[in-house]
Coordinates of C-alpha atoms and ligand atoms in Angstrom, one line a residue:
M20 CA -22.0 -27.0 -21.7
T21 CA -18.9 -27.8 -23.7
A22 CA -15.8 -29.2 -22.1
L23 CA -13.6 -26.5 -20.5
D24 CA -10.0 -26.3 -21.2
A25 CA -6.7 -23.8 -20.8
V26 CA -6.2 -23.0 -24.0
S27 CA -9.8 -22.3 -25.6
I28 CA -10.2 -20.0 -22.6
I29 CA -6.6 -18.4 -23.7
T30 CA -7.2 -18.1 -27.6
G31 CA -10.5 -17.2 -26.8
K32 CA -9.3 -14.0 -24.4
R33 CA -6.4 -13.3 -27.0
D34 CA -8.8 -13.1 -30.1
G35 CA -10.9 -10.8 -27.9
E36 CA -13.7 -12.7 -26.9
Q37 CA -15.3 -12.2 -23.0
L38 CA -14.4 -15.1 -20.7
S39 CA -17.9 -16.9 -19.1
D40 CA -18.7 -17.3 -15.7
A41 CA -18.0 -21.5 -16.1
Q42 CA -14.4 -20.3 -17.7
I43 CA -13.4 -18.2 -15.3
D44 CA -14.7 -20.1 -12.1
W45 CA -12.7 -23.3 -13.8
V46 CA -9.8 -21.7 -14.4
I47 CA -9.0 -20.1 -11.3
D48 CA -9.7 -23.4 -9.7
A49 CA -7.6 -25.5 -12.0
F50 CA -4.7 -23.0 -11.3
T51 CA -5.0 -22.9 -7.6
R52 CA -4.8 -26.6 -7.7
G53 CA -2.1 -26.8 -10.2
S54 CA -3.7 -28.4 -13.0
V55 CA -3.5 -25.3 -15.5
G56 CA 0.2 -24.6 -15.2
D57 CA 2.2 -21.2 -14.8
E58 CA 2.8 -20.7 -18.4
Q59 CA -1.0 -21.4 -19.2
M60 CA -1.8 -18.6 -16.7
A61 CA 0.8 -16.3 -17.2
A62 CA -0.5 -16.4 -21.3
L63 CA -3.8 -15.7 -19.8
A64 CA -2.9 -12.9 -18.0
M65 CA -0.9 -11.6 -21.3
A66 CA -4.3 -11.7 -23.5
I67 CA -6.1 -10.1 -20.3
L68 CA -3.5 -7.6 -20.2
W69 CA -4.1 -6.4 -24.1
R70 CA -7.5 -7.4 -24.1
G71 CA -8.9 -6.5 -21.1
M72 CA -11.9 -7.4 -19.2
T73 CA -15.5 -6.2 -18.8
R74 CA -17.3 -5.1 -15.3
R75 CA -19.1 -8.5 -15.2
E76 CA -15.9 -10.4 -16.1
T77 CA -13.7 -9.0 -13.2
A78 CA -16.1 -9.5 -10.6
R79 CA -16.7 -13.1 -11.4
W80 CA -12.4 -13.4 -11.5
T81 CA -12.4 -11.7 -8.3
A82 CA -15.3 -13.7 -6.7
A83 CA -13.2 -16.9 -8.0
M84 CA -10.0 -15.7 -6.4
I85 CA -11.7 -15.0 -3.0
A86 CA -13.4 -18.4 -3.2
S87 CA -10.0 -19.9 -3.8
G88 CA -9.2 -19.6 -0.1
R89 CA -11.1 -19.0 3.5
R90 CA -13.2 -15.6 3.9
M91 CA -12.8 -14.0 7.3
D92 CA -15.7 -12.6 8.8
F93 CA -16.3 -10.3 11.7
T94 CA -20.1 -9.3 11.6
D95 CA -20.1 -10.2 15.0
L96 CA -17.8 -8.1 16.6
A97 CA -19.5 -5.0 18.6
R98 CA -18.2 -2.1 16.2
P99 CA -18.4 -1.4 12.9
T100 CA -15.4 -2.8 10.8
V101 CA -13.6 -0.5 8.3
D102 CA -10.5 -0.8 6.4
K103 CA -8.0 1.1 4.6
H104 CA -5.9 0.4 1.4
S105 CA -3.2 2.0 -0.2
T106 CA -2.0 1.1 -3.7
G107 CA 1.8 2.2 -2.8
G108 CA 3.9 4.7 -2.7
V109 CA 7.4 6.1 -1.2
G110 CA 6.9 7.3 2.3
D111 CA 3.5 6.3 2.6
K112 CA 3.6 5.8 6.4
I113 CA -0.1 6.7 6.7
T114 CA -1.4 3.3 8.2
L115 CA 0.5 3.6 11.2
P116 CA -1.0 6.4 12.7
L117 CA -4.2 6.4 10.5
A118 CA -5.5 2.7 12.1
P119 CA -5.1 3.5 16.1
L120 CA -6.7 7.1 15.2
V121 CA -9.8 5.3 13.5
A122 CA -9.9 2.8 16.2
A123 CA -9.6 5.7 18.8
C124 CA -12.9 6.8 16.9
G125 CA -14.9 3.6 17.9
A126 CA -14.3 1.3 14.3
A127 CA -12.3 -1.9 14.6
V128 CA -9.5 -1.9 11.9
P129 CA -9.2 -5.3 10.5
Q130 CA -5.4 -4.7 8.4
L131 CA -3.9 -7.5 6.5
S132 CA -1.0 -5.8 5.0
G133 CA 1.7 -6.5 2.8
R134 CA 5.8 -6.2 2.7
G135 CA 7.8 -3.7 0.7
L136 CA 7.0 -4.5 -3.4
G137 CA 9.6 -3.2 -5.9
H138 CA 10.7 0.9 -5.0
T139 CA 7.9 1.0 -2.7
G140 CA 7.8 0.3 1.2
G141 CA 5.8 -2.3 3.3
T142 CA 3.7 -1.9 6.7
L143 CA 4.6 -4.9 7.8
D144 CA 8.5 -4.2 7.1
K145 CA 8.3 -0.7 9.2
L146 CA 6.2 -1.9 12.2
E147 CA 8.6 -4.8 12.8
S148 CA 11.3 -2.3 13.2
I149 CA 9.8 -2.1 16.3
P150 CA 11.2 -4.2 18.8
G151 CA 9.2 -7.4 19.2
W152 CA 6.8 -6.6 17.4
R153 CA 5.4 -9.4 15.1
A154 CA 3.3 -9.9 12.0
D155 CA 1.9 -13.2 11.9
L156 CA -1.0 -13.5 14.4
A157 CA -3.7 -16.2 14.8
T158 CA -7.4 -15.1 13.9
A159 CA -8.9 -15.7 16.9
R160 CA -6.1 -13.1 18.3
M161 CA -6.9 -10.7 15.5
R162 CA -10.6 -11.2 17.1
E163 CA -9.8 -10.3 20.6
I164 CA -7.7 -7.4 19.6
L165 CA -10.7 -5.9 17.6
S166 CA -13.1 -6.6 20.3
D167 CA -11.1 -4.9 22.6
P168 CA -12.4 -1.2 22.7
A169 CA -8.7 -0.2 24.3
I170 CA -7.1 -1.4 21.1
G171 CA -9.5 -2.2 18.2
A172 CA -6.8 -2.0 15.4
V173 CA -4.6 -5.0 14.3
V174 CA -2.2 -5.0 11.3
C175 CA -0.8 -8.3 10.4
A176 CA 0.2 -10.6 7.3
A177 CA -2.4 -12.4 5.6
G178 CA -2.6 -16.3 5.9
A179 CA -1.4 -18.5 3.5
D180 CA -5.6 -19.4 3.0
L181 CA -6.7 -16.2 2.1
A182 CA -7.0 -15.7 -1.4
P183 CA -4.2 -18.3 -2.3
A184 CA -5.1 -18.1 -6.1
D185 CA -4.2 -14.3 -5.9
K186 CA -0.7 -15.0 -4.0
R187 CA 0.2 -17.3 -7.3
L188 CA -1.0 -15.0 -9.9
Y189 CA 0.5 -11.8 -8.1
A190 CA 4.0 -13.9 -8.5
L191 CA 3.8 -14.9 -11.7
R192 CA 2.5 -11.2 -13.1
D193 CA 5.6 -9.9 -11.0
V194 CA 8.1 -11.9 -13.4
T195 CA 5.9 -11.8 -16.5
G196 CA 5.6 -8.4 -17.1
T197 CA 1.7 -8.3 -16.4
V198 CA 1.2 -6.3 -13.4
E199 CA 0.3 -3.5 -15.0
S200 CA -3.5 -4.4 -16.0
I201 CA -6.4 -2.3 -14.2
P202 CA -8.5 -5.6 -14.5
L203 CA -5.9 -7.8 -12.9
I204 CA -4.6 -5.0 -10.4
A205 CA -8.2 -4.2 -9.1
S206 CA -9.2 -7.8 -8.6
S207 CA -6.1 -8.7 -6.9
I208 CA -6.2 -5.6 -4.3
M209 CA -10.0 -6.0 -3.8
S210 CA -10.0 -10.2 -3.8
K211 CA -7.7 -9.8 -0.3
K212 CA -9.7 -6.9 1.2
I213 CA -13.0 -8.7 0.4
A214 CA -12.0 -12.0 1.9
E215 CA -10.6 -10.0 4.9
G216 CA -13.6 -9.1 6.1
T217 CA -14.2 -6.0 6.3
A218 CA -17.8 -4.0 6.1
A219 CA -16.0 -1.0 4.9
L220 CA -13.0 0.3 3.0
V221 CA -11.2 3.5 2.1
L222 CA -8.6 3.2 -0.7
D223 CA -5.7 5.5 -1.1
V224 CA -5.0 5.6 -5.2
K225 CA -1.6 6.9 -5.3
V226 CA -1.0 8.7 -8.4
G227 CA 2.5 9.9 -10.1
S228 CA 6.1 8.9 -10.3
G229 CA 6.4 6.9 -7.6
A230 CA 3.1 5.2 -8.1
F231 CA 1.4 2.0 -10.3
M232 CA -0.7 4.6 -11.7
K233 CA 1.5 7.7 -13.2
S234 CA -1.5 9.5 -14.9
E235 CA -4.5 10.6 -13.0
A236 CA -6.7 9.1 -16.2
S237 CA -5.4 5.8 -15.5
A238 CA -5.7 5.9 -11.2
R239 CA -9.2 7.4 -11.8
E240 CA -9.9 4.0 -13.8
L241 CA -8.1 1.8 -11.4
A242 CA -10.2 3.2 -8.5
T243 CA -13.6 3.2 -10.3
A244 CA -13.0 -0.7 -11.1
M245 CA -12.6 -1.1 -7.2
V246 CA -15.1 0.9 -6.1
E247 CA -17.5 -1.1 -8.8
L248 CA -16.0 -4.8 -7.0
G249 CA -16.5 -3.5 -3.3
A250 CA -20.1 -2.5 -3.9
D251 CA -21.0 -5.9 -5.8
S252 CA -19.6 -7.7 -3.3
G253 CA -21.2 -5.4 -0.5
V254 CA -18.2 -3.9 0.7
R255 CA -19.2 0.1 1.0
T256 CA -16.3 1.3 -1.0
V257 CA -14.7 4.8 -1.7
A258 CA -11.4 5.7 -3.1
L259 CA -9.3 9.1 -2.9
L260 CA -6.9 9.4 -5.7
T261 CA -3.9 11.2 -4.1
A262 CA -0.4 12.7 -5.3
M263 CA 2.6 10.5 -4.9
D264 CA 4.9 12.4 -7.4
T265 CA 7.3 13.2 -4.6
P266 CA 7.8 11.2 -1.5
L267 CA 5.3 11.9 1.2
G268 CA 6.7 13.3 4.9
R269 CA 9.9 13.7 5.7
T270 CA 11.3 10.2 5.8
A271 CA 11.5 7.3 3.7
G272 CA 12.9 3.8 5.3
N273 CA 11.1 1.7 8.0
A274 CA 12.4 2.9 11.6
L275 CA 12.6 6.6 10.3
E276 CA 9.0 6.2 9.1
V277 CA 7.9 4.9 12.2
A278 CA 9.7 7.5 14.6
E279 CA 7.5 10.2 11.8
S280 CA 4.2 8.5 12.6
V281 CA 4.9 8.5 16.4
E282 CA 5.6 12.1 15.9
V283 CA 1.9 12.7 14.6
L284 CA 0.5 10.4 16.9
A285 CA 1.8 13.2 19.3
G286 CA 0.2 16.3 17.7
G287 CA 3.2 17.1 15.5
G288 CA 5.0 15.5 12.1
P289 CA 4.6 16.6 8.6
A290 CA 1.8 18.7 7.3
D291 CA 1.1 16.4 4.3
V292 CA 1.3 12.9 6.7
V293 CA -1.2 15.1 9.3
E294 CA -3.3 16.1 6.3
L295 CA -4.1 12.3 4.5
T296 CA -4.1 10.5 8.0
L297 CA -6.9 13.3 8.7
T298 CA -8.6 13.0 5.5
L299 CA -8.9 9.6 5.2
A300 CA -9.5 8.7 8.7
R301 CA -12.8 11.5 8.3
E302 CA -13.5 9.1 5.5
M303 CA -13.4 5.5 7.0
V304 CA -15.2 7.0 10.3
T305 CA -18.2 8.3 7.8
A306 CA -17.8 4.8 6.0
A307 CA -18.1 2.8 9.2
G308 CA -21.0 5.0 9.8
L309 CA -19.9 6.6 13.3
D310 CA -20.2 10.3 14.3
A311 CA -16.3 10.9 16.0
D312 CA -14.1 13.6 14.9
P313 CA -11.0 12.3 14.3
A314 CA -9.1 15.7 14.7
V315 CA -10.2 15.5 18.1
A316 CA -9.0 12.0 19.2
L317 CA -5.7 12.9 17.5
A318 CA -5.3 16.2 19.6
D319 CA -6.4 14.7 22.7
G320 CA -4.2 11.7 22.8
R321 CA -6.5 9.2 22.5
A322 CA -4.8 7.7 19.0
M323 CA -1.3 7.7 20.9
D324 CA -2.9 5.5 23.5
H325 CA -4.3 3.3 20.8
W326 CA -1.5 3.0 18.9
R327 CA 0.8 1.9 22.3
A328 CA -2.4 -0.3 22.8
M329 CA -1.7 -2.0 19.5
V330 CA 1.7 -2.3 19.2
R331 CA 2.1 -4.2 22.7
A332 CA -0.9 -6.3 21.6
Q333 CA 1.6 -7.7 18.9
G334 CA 4.6 -8.2 20.9
G335 CA 6.2 -4.8 20.4
D336 CA 7.3 -2.3 23.1
P337 CA 6.0 1.1 21.9
A338 CA 9.1 2.8 24.4
A339 CA 12.1 0.7 23.1
P340 CA 14.6 3.1 21.1
L341 CA 14.2 2.7 17.2
P342 CA 17.0 1.1 15.2
R343 CA 19.4 3.3 13.6
A344 CA 21.6 3.1 10.8
R345 CA 25.2 2.9 11.6
H346 CA 26.4 5.8 8.6
T347 CA 24.9 8.5 7.3
E348 CA 25.9 11.0 4.1
T349 CA 24.1 14.1 3.1
V350 CA 23.1 15.3 -0.5
R351 CA 23.2 19.1 -1.0
A352 CA 21.9 21.4 -3.5
E353 CA 24.1 22.2 -6.3
R354 CA 22.8 25.7 -6.8
D355 CA 20.4 28.3 -5.2
G356 CA 16.9 28.2 -6.6
V357 CA 13.4 26.3 -6.0
L358 CA 13.4 22.5 -5.7
T359 CA 11.0 21.9 -8.5
R360 CA 11.6 18.0 -8.6
L361 CA 12.1 15.9 -5.6
D362 CA 10.9 12.4 -7.7
A363 CA 9.4 9.9 -6.0
M364 CA 10.5 7.4 -8.1
A365 CA 14.0 8.2 -7.4
V366 CA 14.1 8.6 -3.7
G367 CA 12.2 5.0 -3.7
I368 CA 15.0 3.3 -5.7
A369 CA 17.4 5.0 -3.4
V370 CA 16.1 4.0 -0.2
R371 CA 15.8 0.2 -1.8
R372 CA 19.4 0.6 -2.6
L373 CA 20.8 1.6 0.9
G374 CA 18.8 -1.4 2.3
A375 CA 15.4 -0.3 3.4
G376 CA 13.8 -2.5 0.6
R377 CA 14.5 -5.8 -0.7
M378 CA 16.4 -6.8 -3.9
R379 CA 15.2 -10.5 -4.0
Q380 CA 12.3 -12.0 -2.4
G381 CA 12.5 -12.8 1.1
E382 CA 15.3 -11.4 1.7
P383 CA 16.0 -9.4 5.3
V384 CA 15.7 -5.0 5.2
Q385 CA 17.7 -2.8 7.1
F386 CA 15.1 -1.6 9.4
G387 CA 17.3 2.2 10.1
A388 CA 18.0 2.6 6.5
G389 CA 16.8 5.2 4.6
V390 CA 16.4 8.7 3.5
E391 CA 15.4 11.9 5.6
I392 CA 14.1 14.8 3.8
H393 CA 15.2 18.2 4.6
A394 CA 13.6 20.5 1.9
V395 CA 10.8 19.7 0.0
Q396 CA 9.3 20.1 -3.6
G397 CA 8.4 23.6 -3.9
D398 CA 11.0 24.7 -1.2
F399 CA 13.3 27.7 -2.2
V400 CA 17.1 26.1 -1.7
S401 CA 20.4 27.8 -1.4
A402 CA 23.5 26.4 -3.0
G403 CA 25.2 24.0 -0.6
Q404 CA 21.8 23.5 1.8
E405 CA 21.5 20.0 3.0
L406 CA 18.6 18.0 1.1
L407 CA 18.8 14.6 2.3
T408 CA 20.6 12.6 4.7
M409 CA 21.1 8.9 3.7
H410 CA 21.0 6.1 6.2
T411 CA 22.8 2.8 5.8
D412 CA 24.4 0.0 7.7
T413 CA 26.1 -0.9 3.9
P414 CA 28.1 2.1 3.0
E415 CA 28.9 1.0 -0.4
A416 CA 25.2 1.5 -0.8
F417 CA 26.1 5.3 -1.0
A418 CA 27.4 5.6 -4.3
S419 CA 24.4 3.8 -6.2
A420 CA 22.0 5.5 -4.0
S421 CA 23.4 8.7 -5.0
A422 CA 23.4 7.8 -8.5
A423 CA 19.5 7.0 -8.0
L424 CA 18.9 10.4 -6.4
A425 CA 21.0 12.9 -8.7
D426 CA 18.1 12.1 -11.3
G427 CA 15.3 12.5 -9.4
I428 CA 16.5 16.1 -8.2
D429 CA 16.3 19.6 -9.9
V430 CA 16.6 22.8 -8.8
D431 CA 15.4 25.8 -11.0
A432 CA 17.1 29.5 -10.3
A433 CA 13.8 31.3 -12.2
A434 CA 11.1 28.9 -10.9
N435 CA 8.5 30.0 -8.2
Q436 CA 7.8 28.6 -4.8
T437 CA 4.6 26.3 -5.7
E438 CA 2.8 24.5 -3.3
R439 CA 1.1 21.1 -3.6
T440 CA -2.1 19.3 -3.9
L441 CA -2.3 16.3 -2.5
V442 CA -6.0 14.8 -3.0
L443 CA -6.6 15.0 -6.8
G444 CA -9.9 13.3 -6.5
R445 CA -12.4 11.1 -5.2
V446 CA -14.5 8.4 -6.3
Q447 CA -18.0 6.8 -5.1
A448 CA -20.5 3.8 -6.0
Ligands
URA724 N1 -0.8 -4.7 -5.3 C1 -1.7 -6.1 -5.1 O1 -2.1 -6.3 -4.1 N2 -2.1 -6.7 -6.1 C2 -1.6 -6.0 -7.8 O2 -1.7 -6.5 -8.4 C3 -0.8 -4.8 -7.1 C4 -0.7 -4.2 -6.1

């Protein structure tokens, strides 16, 4: 075998060659140990972004990233494990009602989640708005919670030893313009989900202005790559393509989204959040091989019982009042007509500027900040009617948040009211 070196791996991929298994194993291992530098890995990521990777290369790349750390194992649990991953959107609080609902149906849900990324909100930031709730759990405690039939779901931060190659590579891609590569996104997401030890996985691949994938074709390509990686690793994986052209539900922002999720668990909440929660729950229950109806577990209060137990198990007080921002300002319709566009990206940027997301890595977020939505895309609105309420502790942010929203709102006097299609497709192995 010829000696392996970073420069020939980079130039080979740059010139359109396929990487061998040995090259992939070597370069991921050397990058994790620090003997391949950030500049070389960034060059390779750019070459991959342009030249792509085959299914074999992507599978090997994913396996090498898993092997860079520890792989968790929950096969000894009495209940089947199943998890969900969303590629990220605006107002996407679905994990909050979904995890306890699926646990109430008899599954164990071991969810390792992240914080906000760019304009998209993070599940851990949302849950941390609950007084006392903690994201860091030891694996032994995670296992105890998953084994407890009264809880069965855990949402926590991934430890430093879970796919450490991805942690370094993701941070590098973020600052080198190399995020938008389908094989790199697919291997990044799936390496963490496979290492997490779930037996089955349901992916919610977002499509539209507020998603990483703007077109249905690119979302389908990403979904297919992830479903194939799941199948190759023995994780039963199915993906739904769902709309992210406009925010999900009526809130975007940490505590605002927790409150809306609790409304869903109490039997109310916006129709789109309820529909997506139940659709994903049915997929998860089926993938876990269970025979239970999530609609019943939601209606009879079992999902709410699991939510309360899950929050308590991580130090939170489910009855405590949630933080509220000190200042609010409304955005009103300028004319009569149909709200033809309430753009997810514009709302996501406004929410981040109001303080609910981060401008720099590691910054604290404002738990009460965000946007409440009073009229949704497709609704008829009258001039002067309230469309949105902005919430923040830093009122100087209202001007820049309003500017972002102004670019994302269209009211058309001549348009007809429309219905939205939430689930756009399904991809299975
Ligand atoms: N989320 C991830 O975990 N990785 C990516 O590359 C993109 C989104």
